[in-house]
PDB file of N, CA and C in Angstrom:
ATOM      1  N   MET Q1330      20.335  21.646 -25.777  1.00  0.00           N
ATOM      2  CA  MET Q1330      20.020  22.719 -24.856  1.00  0.00           C
ATOM      3  C   MET Q1330      20.986  23.865 -25.056  1.00  0.00           C
ATOM      4  N   ARG Q1331      22.216  23.549 -25.359  1.00  0.00           N
ATOM      5  CA  ARG Q1331      23.209  24.572 -25.698  1.00  0.00           C
ATOM      6  C   ARG Q1331      23.411  25.602 -24.608  1.00  0.00           C
ATOM      7  N   LYS Q1332      23.313  25.190 -23.358  1.00  0.00           N
ATOM      8  CA  LYS Q1332      23.467  26.131 -22.255  1.00  0.00           C
ATOM      9  C   LYS Q1332      24.588  25.726 -21.293  1.00  0.00           C
ATOM     10  N   GLY Q1333      25.318  24.698 -21.584  1.00  0.00           N
ATOM     11  CA  GLY Q1333      26.375  24.237 -20.647  1.00  0.00           C
ATOM     12  C   GLY Q1333      25.803  23.307 -19.619  1.00  0.00           C
ATOM     13  N   GLU Q1334      26.147  23.520 -18.374  1.00  0.00           N
ATOM     14  CA  GLU Q1334      25.672  22.677 -17.295  1.00  0.00           C
ATOM     15  C   GLU Q1334      24.205  22.986 -16.977  1.00  0.00           C
ATOM     16  N   VAL Q1335      23.388  21.938 -16.893  1.00  0.00           N
ATOM     17  CA  VAL Q1335      21.967  22.089 -16.607  1.00  0.00           C
ATOM     18  C   VAL Q1335      21.569  21.044 -15.597  1.00  0.00           C
ATOM     19  N   CYS Q1336      20.716  21.407 -14.666  1.00  0.00           N
ATOM     20  CA  CYS Q1336      20.280  20.456 -13.635  1.00  0.00           C
ATOM     21  C   CYS Q1336      19.309  19.420 -14.212  1.00  0.00           C
ATOM     22  N   GLY Q1337      19.079  18.392 -13.470  1.00  0.00           N
ATOM     23  CA  GLY Q1337      18.207  17.300 -13.887  1.00  0.00           C
ATOM     24  C   GLY Q1337      16.766  17.717 -14.102  1.00  0.00           C
ATOM     25  N   ALA Q1338      16.275  18.676 -13.306  1.00  0.00           N
ATOM     26  CA  ALA Q1338      14.897  19.135 -13.487  1.00  0.00           C
ATOM     27  C   ALA Q1338      14.700  19.788 -14.842  1.00  0.00           C
ATOM     28  N   VAL Q1339      15.647  20.603 -15.222  1.00  0.00           N
ATOM     29  CA  VAL Q1339      15.561  21.275 -16.530  1.00  0.00           C
ATOM     30  C   VAL Q1339      15.744  20.264 -17.649  1.00  0.00           C
ATOM     31  N   SER Q1340      16.695  19.350 -17.490  1.00  0.00           N
ATOM     32  CA  SER Q1340      16.909  18.329 -18.522  1.00  0.00           C
ATOM     33  C   SER Q1340      15.657  17.502 -18.732  1.00  0.00           C
ATOM     34  N   GLY Q1341      15.014  17.097 -17.639  1.00  0.00           N
ATOM     35  CA  GLY Q1341      13.776  16.333 -17.764  1.00  0.00           C
ATOM     36  C   GLY Q1341      12.669  17.109 -18.429  1.00  0.00           C
ATOM     37  N   ALA Q1342      12.529  18.385 -18.083  1.00  0.00           N
ATOM     38  CA  ALA Q1342      11.498  19.197 -18.690  1.00  0.00           C
ATOM     39  C   ALA Q1342      11.734  19.365 -20.182  1.00  0.00           C
ATOM     40  N   ILE Q1343      12.987  19.546 -20.588  1.00  0.00           N
ATOM     41  CA  ILE Q1343      13.311  19.681 -22.006  1.00  0.00           C
ATOM     42  C   ILE Q1343      13.006  18.373 -22.745  1.00  0.00           C
ATOM     43  N   MET Q1344      13.257  17.259 -22.108  1.00  0.00           N
ATOM     44  CA  MET Q1344      12.922  15.964 -22.736  1.00  0.00           C
ATOM     45  C   MET Q1344      11.420  15.828 -22.947  1.00  0.00           C
ATOM     46  N   VAL Q1345      10.635  16.237 -21.945  1.00  0.00           N
ATOM     47  CA  VAL Q1345       9.182  16.163 -22.070  1.00  0.00           C
ATOM     48  C   VAL Q1345       8.685  17.090 -23.181  1.00  0.00           C
ATOM     49  N   ILE Q1346       9.236  18.283 -23.241  1.00  0.00           N
ATOM     50  CA  ILE Q1346       8.872  19.221 -24.320  1.00  0.00           C
ATOM     51  C   ILE Q1346       9.212  18.592 -25.671  1.00  0.00           C
ATOM     52  N   GLY Q1347      10.351  17.957 -25.783  1.00  0.00           N
ATOM     53  CA  GLY Q1347      10.732  17.306 -27.028  1.00  0.00           C
ATOM     54  C   GLY Q1347       9.791  16.160 -27.388  1.00  0.00           C
ATOM     55  N   LEU Q1348       9.382  15.395 -26.401  1.00  0.00           N
ATOM     56  CA  LEU Q1348       8.448  14.277 -26.663  1.00  0.00           C
ATOM     57  C   LEU Q1348       7.095  14.793 -27.121  1.00  0.00           C
ATOM     58  N   LYS Q1349       6.658  15.887 -26.522  1.00  0.00           N
ATOM     59  CA  LYS Q1349       5.338  16.412 -26.852  1.00  0.00           C
ATOM     60  C   LYS Q1349       5.320  17.193 -28.149  1.00  0.00           C
ATOM     61  N   HIS Q1350       6.352  17.993 -28.392  1.00  0.00           N
ATOM     62  CA  HIS Q1350       6.328  18.935 -29.524  1.00  0.00           C
ATOM     63  C   HIS Q1350       7.382  18.634 -30.592  1.00  0.00           C
ATOM     64  N   GLY Q1351       8.189  17.620 -30.397  1.00  0.00           N
ATOM     65  CA  GLY Q1351       9.325  17.393 -31.290  1.00  0.00           C
ATOM     66  C   GLY Q1351       9.138  16.356 -32.351  1.00  0.00           C
ATOM     67  N   ASP Q1352       7.905  15.980 -32.637  1.00  0.00           N
ATOM     68  CA  ASP Q1352       7.668  14.956 -33.645  1.00  0.00           C
ATOM     69  C   ASP Q1352       7.346  15.618 -34.973  1.00  0.00           C
ATOM     70  N   GLY Q1353       7.937  15.128 -36.014  1.00  0.00           N
ATOM     71  CA  GLY Q1353       7.643  15.650 -37.351  1.00  0.00           C
ATOM     72  C   GLY Q1353       8.807  16.450 -37.919  1.00  0.00           C
ATOM     73  N   PRO Q1354       8.666  16.800 -39.176  1.00  0.00           N
ATOM     74  CA  PRO Q1354       9.767  17.474 -39.850  1.00  0.00           C
ATOM     75  C   PRO Q1354       9.997  18.919 -39.396  1.00  0.00           C
ATOM     76  N   ASP Q1355       9.029  19.521 -38.758  1.00  0.00           N
ATOM     77  CA  ASP Q1355       9.156  20.903 -38.333  1.00  0.00           C
ATOM     78  C   ASP Q1355       9.428  21.057 -36.840  1.00  0.00           C
ATOM     79  N   TYR Q1356      10.089  20.044 -36.252  1.00  0.00           N
ATOM     80  CA  TYR Q1356      10.314  20.070 -34.809  1.00  0.00           C
ATOM     81  C   TYR Q1356      11.157  21.280 -34.375  1.00  0.00           C
ATOM     82  N   LYS Q1357      12.005  21.764 -35.242  1.00  0.00           N
ATOM     83  CA  LYS Q1357      12.836  22.916 -34.844  1.00  0.00           C
ATOM     84  C   LYS Q1357      12.000  24.187 -34.706  1.00  0.00           C
ATOM     85  N   THR Q1358      10.885  24.250 -35.378  1.00  0.00           N
ATOM     86  CA  THR Q1358      10.036  25.449 -35.253  1.00  0.00           C
ATOM     87  C   THR Q1358       8.979  25.271 -34.175  1.00  0.00           C
ATOM     88  N   THR Q1359       8.822  24.043 -33.661  1.00  0.00           N
ATOM     89  CA  THR Q1359       7.837  23.838 -32.598  1.00  0.00           C
ATOM     90  C   THR Q1359       8.513  23.599 -31.231  1.00  0.00           C
ATOM     91  N   ALA Q1360       9.411  22.628 -31.181  1.00  0.00           N
ATOM     92  CA  ALA Q1360      10.008  22.248 -29.903  1.00  0.00           C
ATOM     93  C   ALA Q1360      11.064  23.244 -29.425  1.00  0.00           C
ATOM     94  N   TYR Q1361      11.899  23.725 -30.313  1.00  0.00           N
ATOM     95  CA  TYR Q1361      12.979  24.623 -29.903  1.00  0.00           C
ATOM     96  C   TYR Q1361      12.479  25.902 -29.228  1.00  0.00           C
ATOM     97  N   PRO Q1362      11.500  26.587 -29.820  1.00  0.00           N
ATOM     98  CA  PRO Q1362      11.008  27.816 -29.150  1.00  0.00           C
ATOM     99  C   PRO Q1362      10.354  27.518 -27.811  1.00  0.00           C
ATOM    100  N   LYS Q1363       9.661  26.405 -27.711  1.00  0.00           N
ATOM    101  CA  LYS Q1363       9.030  26.050 -26.427  1.00  0.00           C
ATOM    102  C   LYS Q1363      10.083  25.754 -25.368  1.00  0.00           C
ATOM    103  N   ALA Q1364      11.156  25.075 -25.751  1.00  0.00           N
ATOM    104  CA  ALA Q1364      12.228  24.785 -24.828  1.00  0.00           C
ATOM    105  C   ALA Q1364      12.933  26.071 -24.402  1.00  0.00           C
ATOM    106  N   ALA Q1365      13.159  26.974 -25.337  1.00  0.00           N
ATOM    107  CA  ALA Q1365      13.805  28.243 -25.016  1.00  0.00           C
ATOM    108  C   ALA Q1365      12.914  29.079 -24.081  1.00  0.00           C
ATOM    109  N   GLU Q1366      11.617  29.078 -24.327  1.00  0.00           N
ATOM    110  CA  GLU Q1366      10.681  29.791 -23.456  1.00  0.00           C
ATOM    111  C   GLU Q1366      10.702  29.218 -22.048  1.00  0.00           C
ATOM    112  N   PHE Q1367      10.713  27.896 -21.960  1.00  0.00           N
ATOM    113  CA  PHE Q1367      10.763  27.252 -20.645  1.00  0.00           C
ATOM    114  C   PHE Q1367      12.028  27.668 -19.896  1.00  0.00           C
ATOM    115  N   MET Q1368      13.177  27.606 -20.577  1.00  0.00           N
ATOM    116  CA  MET Q1368      14.439  27.956 -19.905  1.00  0.00           C
ATOM    117  C   MET Q1368      14.451  29.434 -19.495  1.00  0.00           C
ATOM    118  N   ASP Q1369      13.902  30.304 -20.306  1.00  0.00           N
ATOM    119  CA  ASP Q1369      13.837  31.731 -19.929  1.00  0.00           C
ATOM    120  C   ASP Q1369      12.954  31.926 -18.716  1.00  0.00           C
ATOM    121  N   ARG Q1370      11.811  31.265 -18.687  1.00  0.00           N
ATOM    122  CA  ARG Q1370      10.880  31.409 -17.554  1.00  0.00           C
ATOM    123  C   ARG Q1370      11.470  30.796 -16.297  1.00  0.00           C
ATOM    124  N   PHE Q1371      12.198  29.666 -16.462  1.00  0.00           N
ATOM    125  CA  PHE Q1371      12.846  29.040 -15.316  1.00  0.00           C
ATOM    126  C   PHE Q1371      13.935  29.946 -14.742  1.00  0.00           C
ATOM    127  N   LYS Q1372      14.676  30.593 -15.639  1.00  0.00           N
ATOM    128  CA  LYS Q1372      15.729  31.484 -15.211  1.00  0.00           C
ATOM    129  C   LYS Q1372      15.155  32.699 -14.471  1.00  0.00           C
ATOM    130  N   GLU Q1373      13.966  33.163 -14.868  1.00  0.00           N
ATOM    131  CA  GLU Q1373      13.317  34.261 -14.191  1.00  0.00           C
ATOM    132  C   GLU Q1373      13.058  33.975 -12.730  1.00  0.00           C
ATOM    133  N   LYS Q1374      12.901  32.699 -12.417  1.00  0.00           N
ATOM    134  CA  LYS Q1374      12.677  32.280 -11.025  1.00  0.00           C
ATOM    135  C   LYS Q1374      13.968  32.327 -10.218  1.00  0.00           C
ATOM    136  N   GLU Q1375      15.053  32.753 -10.849  1.00  0.00           N
ATOM    137  CA  GLU Q1375      16.359  32.925 -10.239  1.00  0.00           C
ATOM    138  C   GLU Q1375      16.959  31.625  -9.698  1.00  0.00           C
ATOM    139  N   CYS Q1376      16.777  30.585 -10.448  1.00  0.00           N
ATOM    140  CA  CYS Q1376      17.420  29.315 -10.100  1.00  0.00           C
ATOM    141  C   CYS Q1376      18.702  29.210 -10.881  1.00  0.00           C
ATOM    142  N   PHE Q1377      19.672  30.004 -10.493  1.00  0.00           N
ATOM    143  CA  PHE Q1377      20.938  30.069 -11.246  1.00  0.00           C
ATOM    144  C   PHE Q1377      21.784  28.847 -11.042  1.00  0.00           C
ATOM    145  N   ILE Q1378      21.452  28.037 -10.041  1.00  0.00           N
ATOM    146  CA  ILE Q1378      22.160  26.789  -9.862  1.00  0.00           C
ATOM    147  C   ILE Q1378      21.878  25.870 -11.036  1.00  0.00           C
ATOM    148  N   CYS Q1379      20.653  25.972 -11.553  1.00  0.00           N
ATOM    149  CA  CYS Q1379      20.239  25.067 -12.630  1.00  0.00           C
ATOM    150  C   CYS Q1379      20.592  25.593 -14.009  1.00  0.00           C
ATOM    151  N   LEU Q1380      20.660  26.881 -14.212  1.00  0.00           N
ATOM    152  CA  LEU Q1380      20.971  27.436 -15.523  1.00  0.00           C
ATOM    153  C   LEU Q1380      22.145  28.374 -15.439  1.00  0.00           C
TER     154      LEU Q1380
END
């Protein structure tokens, strides 16, 4: 995640994204952008406690 402290909700969501999109040799081009998009959208909700 490379973001420092992260709440359990975000950690769980990132794990689910990894399970769904992280299989195969190109996981860095599929799972990483989706995880980054999720974290950006989550941060937009102003949940600064979590990110």
